[in-house]
Each structure stands twice: as structure tokens, then as C-alpha cells.
């Protein structure tokens, strides 16, 4: 027989970033954010640099938040 789990206690430790991901209107963007939750700052920086390169390759404008 399995031990019951108090789901309310699990919610107390929920990552606020994961909560934010669920509030995004785009399912694809939500998935991207959920996959980054818990990664190291170095890994997140790497993903950001890769995103910048993808934007350049697709001819998209640079993210104005970085200027």
C-alpha cells in the first residue's frame, strides 16, 4: 500500500518560474520556459546566446531589452 502524499505541501515548494510558465499564452513558449526551470545560470546564459544566434539566422530583430 502506498503512503498518501500531501499535495498542498508540494505546492509550497513550487518554483515560481514553473508557475510563470503555466501562465504564458503560447504553449511553445511555455514549454521552452518549463524546460529551463532548474538549470544553472551558465546553462541559461548559453540558451540565451543560442537564441540570439537563431534570431540572427532567421533575420529577426535583436531583442531590444539588451540595448
Backbone as JSON, one array per atom type, in Angstrom:
{
  "sequence": "XXXXXXXXXXXXXXXXXXXXXXXXXXXXXXXXXXXXXXXXXXXXXXXXXXXXXXXXXXXXXXXXXXX",
  "N": [[0.85, -1.18, 0.0], [0.56, 2.23, -0.83], [2.02, 5.24, 0.49], [0.14, 8.07, 1.49], [0.31, 11.24, -0.16], [0.79, 14.58, 0.7], [-0.44, 16.93, -1.19], [-0.73, 19.68, -0.95], [1.49, 20.49, 0.49], [3.48, 20.03, -1.35], [2.96, 22.03, -3.2], [3.77, 24.27, -1.79], [6.49, 24.39, -2.1], [6.83, 24.92, -4.72], [8.39, 25.99, -7.7], [8.6, 29.36, -8.54], [9.15, 30.15, -11.14], [8.31, 28.01, -12.69], [5.62, 28.2, -12.22], [5.07, 30.61, -13.5], [5.56, 29.87, -16.14], [3.34, 28.32, -16.72], [1.43, 30.26, -17.01], [1.8, 31.56, -19.37], [0.63, 32.5, -22.61], [1.31, 31.29, -24.99], [1.71, 28.0, -25.96], [4.1, 26.88, -26.93], [6.1, 28.66, -26.08], [5.68, 28.46, -23.35], [6.43, 25.8, -22.95], [9.16, 25.98, -23.57], [10.08, 27.66, -21.5], [9.45, 26.08, -19.25], [11.24, 23.96, -19.62], [13.62, 25.13, -18.98], [13.61, 25.66, -16.3], [15.27, 25.3, -13.29], [17.77, 24.96, -14.37], [21.29, 25.7, -14.41], [22.77, 28.99, -13.94], [24.75, 29.34, -15.87], [24.0, 27.57, -17.91], [21.56, 28.7, -18.65], [22.48, 31.14, -19.62], [23.88, 30.2, -21.84], [21.74, 29.19, -23.39], [20.46, 31.6, -23.92], [22.37, 32.9, -25.51], [22.38, 31.15, -27.69], [19.77, 31.53, -28.57], [19.96, 34.19, -29.42], [21.65, 33.84, -31.62], [20.0, 32.25, -33.24], [17.94, 34.07, -33.76], [19.35, 35.91, -35.3], [20.06, 34.29, -37.48], [17.54, 33.83, -38.55], [16.87, 36.29, -39.37], [15.55, 37.97, -37.65], [14.8, 40.83, -35.63], [17.15, 42.14, -33.22], [16.84, 41.52, -29.69], [15.38, 44.12, -28.01], [15.6, 44.53, -25.28], [18.16, 44.16, -24.46], [19.62, 46.35, -25.13]],
  "CA": [[0.0, 0.0, 0.0], [1.4, 3.42, -0.92], [1.84, 6.28, 1.51], [-0.5, 9.24, 0.9], [1.16, 12.42, -0.33], [0.1, 15.84, 0.92], [-0.16, 17.75, -2.36], [-0.61, 21.08, -0.55], [2.89, 20.74, 0.89], [4.29, 20.09, -2.57], [2.74, 23.34, -3.8], [4.51, 25.28, -1.04], [7.87, 24.41, -2.58], [6.8, 25.05, -6.17], [9.27, 27.01, -8.26], [7.79, 30.43, -9.13], [9.38, 30.18, -12.59], [7.44, 26.99, -13.29], [4.28, 28.77, -12.14], [5.0, 31.61, -14.56], [5.5, 29.16, -17.43], [1.97, 27.89, -16.93], [0.58, 31.42, -17.27], [2.07, 32.09, -20.71], [-0.44, 32.16, -23.54], [1.84, 30.45, -26.07], [2.14, 26.69, -25.48], [5.5, 26.64, -27.28], [6.92, 29.47, -25.17], [5.52, 27.85, -22.04], [7.27, 24.6, -22.94], [10.55, 26.42, -23.52], [10.37, 28.16, -20.15], [9.44, 24.94, -18.31], [12.44, 23.14, -19.78], [14.79, 25.82, -18.43], [13.5, 25.75, -14.84], [16.22, 24.47, -12.56], [19.1, 24.94, -14.99], [22.28, 26.6, -13.83], [22.89, 30.28, -14.64], [25.61, 29.17, -17.05], [23.19, 26.93, -18.96], [20.58, 29.69, -19.12], [23.24, 32.08, -20.45], [24.14, 29.52, -23.11], [20.48, 29.19, -24.14], [20.23, 32.97, -24.38], [23.28, 33.15, -26.63], [21.89, 30.36, -28.82], [18.57, 32.23, -29.05], [20.43, 35.36, -30.19], [22.15, 33.35, -32.92], [18.84, 31.82, -34.03], [17.26, 35.29, -34.23], [20.18, 36.45, -36.37], [19.94, 33.39, -38.63], [16.2, 33.97, -39.12], [16.67, 37.68, -39.78], [14.71, 38.68, -36.68], [15.47, 41.96, -34.98], [17.72, 41.82, -31.91], [15.98, 41.79, -28.54], [15.68, 45.48, -27.54], [15.85, 44.55, -23.84], [19.6, 44.09, -24.21], [20.28, 47.56, -25.62]],
  "C": [[0.89, 1.24, 0.0], [1.04, 4.43, 0.17], [1.17, 7.49, 0.86], [0.46, 10.43, 0.87], [0.31, 13.66, -0.14], [0.46, 16.8, -0.21], [-0.06, 19.23, -2.02], [0.82, 21.42, -0.15], [3.79, 20.82, -0.33], [4.16, 21.45, -3.24], [3.52, 24.43, -3.09], [5.93, 25.43, -1.54], [7.95, 24.59, -4.09], [7.71, 26.19, -6.62], [8.41, 28.09, -8.91], [7.99, 30.55, -10.64], [8.49, 29.17, -13.3], [5.99, 27.48, -13.28], [4.07, 29.78, -13.27], [4.85, 30.95, -15.92], [4.07, 28.73, -17.74], [1.02, 29.02, -17.27], [0.8, 32.01, -18.66], [1.0, 31.63, -21.68], [0.04, 31.25, -24.68], [2.3, 29.11, -25.52], [3.62, 26.41, -25.79], [6.44, 27.41, -26.36], [6.86, 28.9, -23.76], [6.41, 26.61, -21.91], [8.74, 24.97, -22.83], [10.94, 26.88, -22.12], [10.41, 27.01, -19.16], [10.7, 24.09, -18.42], [13.68, 23.81, -19.21], [14.76, 25.92, -16.91], [14.48, 24.78, -14.19], [17.6, 24.39, -13.18], [20.02, 25.94, -14.3], [22.28, 27.93, -14.58], [23.74, 30.17, -15.91], [24.83, 28.55, -18.21], [22.15, 27.89, -19.52], [21.26, 30.73, -19.99], [23.52, 31.47, -21.82], [22.88, 29.5, -23.98], [20.17, 30.57, -24.69], [21.11, 33.29, -25.57], [22.84, 32.37, -27.88], [20.65, 31.03, -29.42], [18.95, 33.45, -29.88], [20.92, 34.93, -31.56], [21.01, 32.89, -33.82], [18.09, 33.03, -34.58], [18.03, 35.89, -35.4], [20.02, 35.61, -37.63], [18.58, 33.54, -39.32], [15.91, 35.4, -39.57], [15.76, 38.47, -38.86], [15.51, 39.82, -36.06], [16.05, 41.52, -33.64], [16.73, 42.18, -30.8], [16.32, 43.17, -27.99], [15.95, 45.55, -26.04], [17.34, 44.55, -23.52], [20.35, 45.33, -24.67], [19.93, 48.75, -24.78]]
}
